[in-house]
Amino acid sequence: DTEVTQTPKHLVMGMTNKKSLKCEQHMGHRAMYWYKQKAKKPPELMFVYSYEKLSINESVPSRFSPECPNSSLLNLHLHALQPEDSALYLCASSQVSQSSYEQYFGPGTRLTVT
Amino acid sequence: KQEVTQIPAALSVPEGENLVLNCSFTDSAIYNLQWFRQDPGKGLTSLLLIQSSQREQTSGRLNASLDKSSGRSTLYIAASQPGDSATYLCAVLNAGGTSYGKLTFGQGTILTVHP
């Protein structure tokens, strides 16, 4: 099973709402990632978790709060977002190994902030 | 800082044609290079991964090559089909510098195969 699942597929939220994005994988990967992708642009890395610990934060605003409750789950908590945060949010996972690191991506959550 | 460039930005070909997509990167300190496919509004599908010690990888009608010393990779698609229409992204996993352990993506090539 090489599947990464993400829920919800679509999310519309107001600027005062609090919502969460969820990502799950059952490949035994110990690294998980959040990316943000704007239209006609490549994905931009936001956060990396390695062995359930935050290892990289690409200077993401605090209105985005990641959480990795266990080795299979990754959440992204959203609060007080701005319209410019509307984008496709992609989750990915990989092994933690210098010989591999192949990243597997989920289908994404399309977020619209109104 | 690693920079990845993909040429051409867009390509339109008739069905059945063989085609080549190009990717270049500025820093040869990489662990691997991945080619992805992305359909509109969808996630990324990994097509091929080439480790830094490898020269090429093949999967079906796809063949990817890597010349790490010159900072180049190509994705060859044989006998193209309308179902191959998508955006193709090249990404390198950095082995050094401030981008260590991170994927750096190119801007992508938008491929259209018309019947």
Tab-separated table of C-alpha atoms in Angstrom:
chain	number	residue	atom	x	y	z
A	1	ASP	CA	0.000	0.000	0.000
A	2	THR	CA	1.637	3.207	-1.207
A	3	GLU	CA	-1.265	5.469	-0.381
A	4	VAL	CA	-1.348	8.724	1.507
A	5	THR	CA	-4.872	9.866	2.328
A	6	GLN	CA	-6.015	13.397	3.107
A	7	THR	CA	-9.272	14.731	4.475
A	8	PRO	CA	-11.260	16.731	3.677
A	9	LYS	CA	-10.900	17.006	-0.110
A	10	HIS	CA	-12.321	20.523	-0.101
A	11	LEU	CA	-12.651	23.082	2.691
A	12	VAL	CA	-14.175	26.533	2.700
A	13	MET	CA	-13.604	28.593	5.822
A	14	GLY	CA	-14.001	32.154	7.000
A	15	MET	CA	-11.145	34.180	8.393
A	16	THR	CA	-12.362	33.704	11.977
A	17	ASN	CA	-12.858	29.946	11.762
A	18	LYS	CA	-10.722	27.179	13.214
A	19	LYS	CA	-10.368	24.036	11.121
A	20	SER	CA	-7.977	21.105	10.730
A	21	LEU	CA	-6.556	19.146	7.819
A	22	LYS	CA	-5.758	15.487	8.316
A	23	CYS	CA	-3.219	13.213	6.637
A	24	GLU	CA	-2.694	9.488	7.151
A	25	GLN	CA	-0.292	6.859	5.843
A	26	HIS	CA	0.251	3.198	6.671
A	27	MET	CA	3.528	2.577	4.861
A	28	GLY	CA	5.617	2.674	8.024
A	29	HIS	CA	7.182	5.961	6.970
A	30	ARG	CA	8.682	7.998	9.796
A	31	ALA	CA	8.942	11.316	7.935
A	32	MET	CA	5.864	13.356	7.029
A	33	TYR	CA	5.558	16.675	5.250
A	34	TRP	CA	3.124	19.529	4.621
A	35	TYR	CA	3.353	21.470	1.356
A	36	LYS	CA	1.366	24.433	0.062
A	37	GLN	CA	0.723	24.777	-3.661
A	38	LYS	CA	-0.689	27.850	-5.359
A	39	ALA	CA	-2.155	27.672	-8.848
A	40	LYS	CA	0.388	27.076	-11.635
A	41	LYS	CA	3.258	26.931	-9.110
A	42	PRO	CA	5.254	24.007	-7.710
A	43	PRO	CA	4.667	22.835	-4.126
A	44	GLU	CA	6.366	24.820	-1.358
A	45	LEU	CA	7.548	23.018	1.753
A	46	MET	CA	5.929	24.145	5.017
A	47	PHE	CA	6.818	21.597	7.705
A	48	VAL	CA	8.720	18.330	8.127
A	49	TYR	CA	8.227	15.812	10.920
A	50	SER	CA	10.801	13.116	11.548
A	51	TYR	CA	10.027	10.405	14.118
A	52	GLU	CA	7.019	12.464	15.230
A	53	LYS	CA	9.168	15.499	16.023
A	54	LEU	CA	9.089	18.759	14.102
A	55	SER	CA	12.412	18.983	12.285
A	56	ILE	CA	11.798	21.746	9.737
A	57	ASN	CA	9.545	24.802	9.875
A	58	GLU	CA	9.974	26.937	6.781
A	59	SER	CA	9.131	30.160	8.640
A	60	VAL	CA	5.420	29.467	8.313
A	61	PRO	CA	3.047	31.953	10.019
A	62	SER	CA	1.717	30.813	13.398
A	63	ARG	CA	-1.845	30.695	12.071
A	64	PHE	CA	-0.741	27.294	10.698
A	65	SER	CA	-0.055	24.809	13.499
A	66	PRO	CA	1.146	21.292	12.661
A	67	GLU	CA	0.741	18.266	14.873
A	68	CYS	CA	1.979	14.678	14.558
A	69	PRO	CA	0.088	12.611	17.178
A	70	ASN	CA	1.611	9.304	16.028
A	71	SER	CA	3.744	7.841	13.261
A	72	SER	CA	0.777	7.427	10.889
A	73	LEU	CA	-1.045	10.724	11.363
A	74	LEU	CA	-0.275	14.332	10.560
A	75	ASN	CA	-2.596	17.241	11.211
A	76	LEU	CA	-2.512	20.884	10.200
A	77	HIS	CA	-4.557	23.170	12.434
A	78	LEU	CA	-5.759	26.393	10.830
A	79	HIS	CA	-6.818	29.553	12.638
A	80	ALA	CA	-7.429	33.152	11.539
A	81	LEU	CA	-6.371	32.499	7.976
A	82	GLN	CA	-6.188	35.112	5.247
A	83	PRO	CA	-7.651	34.894	1.719
A	84	GLU	CA	-4.107	34.559	0.334
A	85	ASP	CA	-3.816	31.264	2.228
A	86	SER	CA	-6.246	29.725	-0.247
A	87	ALA	CA	-4.327	26.939	-1.980
A	88	LEU	CA	-3.962	23.189	-2.410
A	89	TYR	CA	-2.402	21.690	0.728
A	90	LEU	CA	-0.453	18.524	0.092
A	91	CYS	CA	0.781	15.958	2.567
A	92	ALA	CA	3.638	13.586	1.805
A	93	SER	CA	5.540	10.843	3.579
A	94	SER	CA	8.846	9.033	3.156
A	95	GLN	CA	11.256	6.716	4.847
A	96	VAL	CA	13.998	8.340	6.873
A	97	SER	CA	16.962	6.921	5.042
A	98	GLN	CA	19.737	8.451	3.006
A	99	SER	CA	19.381	5.633	0.488
A	100	SER	CA	15.728	6.278	-0.235
A	101	TYR	CA	13.759	9.373	0.756
A	102	GLU	CA	11.249	8.777	-2.065
A	103	GLN	CA	8.283	10.969	-1.170
A	104	TYR	CA	4.717	9.798	-1.670
A	105	PHE	CA	2.067	12.497	-1.935
A	106	GLY	CA	-1.594	12.523	-1.018
A	107	PRO	CA	-4.370	13.954	-3.235
A	108	GLY	CA	-4.433	17.244	-1.357
A	109	THR	CA	-7.027	19.431	0.348
A	110	ARG	CA	-8.325	22.366	-1.676
A	111	LEU	CA	-8.687	25.225	0.850
A	112	THR	CA	-10.642	28.378	0.154
A	113	VAL	CA	-10.567	31.203	2.708
A	114	THR	CA	-13.416	33.691	2.382
B	1	LYS	CA	20.817	27.786	-2.945
B	2	GLN	CA	19.569	24.986	-5.183
B	3	GLU	CA	17.656	26.079	-8.278
B	4	VAL	CA	15.805	23.692	-10.585
B	5	THR	CA	14.797	24.698	-14.093
B	6	GLN	CA	12.515	22.815	-16.453
B	7	ILE	CA	12.396	23.326	-20.195
B	8	PRO	CA	10.094	23.703	-22.023
B	9	ALA	CA	7.422	25.351	-19.849
B	10	ALA	CA	4.737	23.907	-22.111
B	11	LEU	CA	4.674	21.344	-24.883
B	12	SER	CA	1.919	20.309	-27.267
B	13	VAL	CA	2.406	17.210	-29.425
B	14	PRO	CA	0.296	14.881	-31.553
B	15	GLU	CA	-0.486	11.434	-30.244
B	16	GLY	CA	2.201	8.835	-30.917
B	17	GLU	CA	5.137	11.204	-30.818
B	18	ASN	CA	8.201	10.513	-28.678
B	19	LEU	CA	9.176	13.452	-26.511
B	20	VAL	CA	11.799	14.671	-24.055
B	21	LEU	CA	11.354	16.878	-21.016
B	22	ASN	CA	14.410	18.580	-19.579
B	23	CYS	CA	15.415	19.411	-16.020
B	24	SER	CA	18.569	21.138	-14.804
B	25	PHE	CA	19.802	21.897	-11.291
B	26	THR	CA	22.566	24.150	-10.017
B	27	ASP	CA	23.953	22.186	-7.031
B	28	SER	CA	25.141	18.634	-7.715
B	29	ALA	CA	25.004	17.712	-3.999
B	30	ILE	CA	21.808	15.693	-4.266
B	31	TYR	CA	20.583	12.359	-2.869
B	32	ASN	CA	18.168	11.684	-5.680
B	33	LEU	CA	15.952	13.174	-8.348
B	34	GLN	CA	12.239	12.451	-8.707
B	35	TRP	CA	9.936	12.985	-11.651
B	36	PHE	CA	6.285	13.575	-10.741
B	37	ARG	CA	3.093	13.889	-12.697
B	38	GLN	CA	0.262	16.183	-11.557
B	39	ASP	CA	-3.210	16.306	-13.068
B	40	PRO	CA	-5.179	19.563	-12.614
B	41	GLY	CA	-6.278	20.039	-9.004
B	42	LYS	CA	-4.806	16.693	-7.939
B	43	GLY	CA	-1.858	15.505	-5.908
B	44	LEU	CA	1.535	14.445	-7.197
B	45	THR	CA	2.152	10.969	-8.559
B	46	SER	CA	5.747	9.768	-8.405
B	47	LEU	CA	6.819	8.455	-11.811
B	48	LEU	CA	10.494	7.665	-11.400
B	49	LEU	CA	13.177	8.163	-8.780
B	50	ILE	CA	16.867	8.117	-9.701
B	51	GLN	CA	19.422	7.809	-6.922
B	52	SER	CA	22.481	10.052	-7.234
B	53	SER	CA	24.648	7.015	-8.024
B	54	GLN	CA	22.393	5.878	-10.883
B	55	ARG	CA	22.353	6.967	-14.522
B	56	GLU	CA	18.818	6.058	-15.522
B	57	GLN	CA	15.539	4.444	-14.547
B	58	THR	CA	12.796	2.985	-16.720
B	59	SER	CA	9.123	2.313	-16.138
B	60	GLY	CA	6.987	1.261	-19.085
B	61	ARG	CA	7.067	4.019	-21.704
B	62	LEU	CA	9.045	6.313	-19.415
B	63	ASN	CA	12.807	6.595	-19.176
B	64	ALA	CA	14.616	9.080	-16.972
B	65	SER	CA	18.320	9.808	-17.097
B	66	LEU	CA	20.566	11.644	-14.676
B	67	ASP	CA	23.933	13.320	-15.258
B	68	LYS	CA	24.750	14.598	-11.798
B	69	SER	CA	28.062	16.182	-12.726
B	70	SER	CA	26.465	18.404	-15.354
B	71	GLY	CA	23.292	18.965	-13.306
B	72	ARG	CA	20.873	17.568	-15.878
B	73	SER	CA	18.062	15.066	-16.120
B	74	THR	CA	15.740	14.145	-18.946
B	75	LEU	CA	12.397	12.364	-18.980
B	76	TYR	CA	11.739	10.506	-22.200
B	77	ILE	CA	8.140	9.524	-22.999
B	78	ALA	CA	7.705	7.051	-25.827
B	79	ALA	CA	4.637	6.826	-28.034
B	80	SER	CA	2.744	9.584	-26.219
B	81	GLN	CA	-0.995	9.235	-25.567
B	82	PRO	CA	-3.723	11.793	-24.723
B	83	GLY	CA	-3.801	10.311	-21.214
B	84	ASP	CA	-0.219	11.528	-20.717
B	85	SER	CA	-1.488	15.124	-20.715
B	86	ALA	CA	-0.534	16.610	-17.337
B	87	THR	CA	2.051	18.784	-15.630
B	88	TYR	CA	5.400	17.052	-15.132
B	89	LEU	CA	7.521	18.187	-12.204
B	90	CYS	CA	11.176	17.478	-11.566
B	91	ALA	CA	12.447	17.628	-7.967
B	92	VAL	CA	15.855	17.078	-6.385
B	93	LEU	CA	16.473	15.978	-2.804
B	94	ASN	CA	19.301	18.155	-1.539
B	95	ALA	CA	22.272	16.616	0.250
B	96	GLY	CA	23.967	19.793	1.356
B	97	GLY	CA	23.672	23.456	2.196
B	98	THR	CA	20.693	25.195	3.714
B	99	SER	CA	18.302	23.022	1.705
B	100	TYR	CA	19.600	19.759	3.193
B	101	GLY	CA	16.926	17.054	3.222
B	102	LYS	CA	14.427	19.175	1.301
B	103	LEU	CA	12.926	18.664	-2.134
B	104	THR	CA	13.484	21.539	-4.552
B	105	PHE	CA	10.985	21.556	-7.404
B	106	GLY	CA	11.187	22.931	-10.896
B	107	GLN	CA	8.328	25.041	-12.254
B	108	GLY	CA	7.015	22.124	-14.294
B	109	THR	CA	6.312	21.347	-17.936
B	110	ILE	CA	2.676	21.380	-19.033
B	111	LEU	CA	2.253	18.583	-21.572
B	112	THR	CA	-0.707	18.336	-23.933
B	113	VAL	CA	-1.019	15.321	-26.218
B	114	HIS	CA	-3.763	15.802	-28.784
B	115	PRO	CA	-5.445	12.969	-30.690
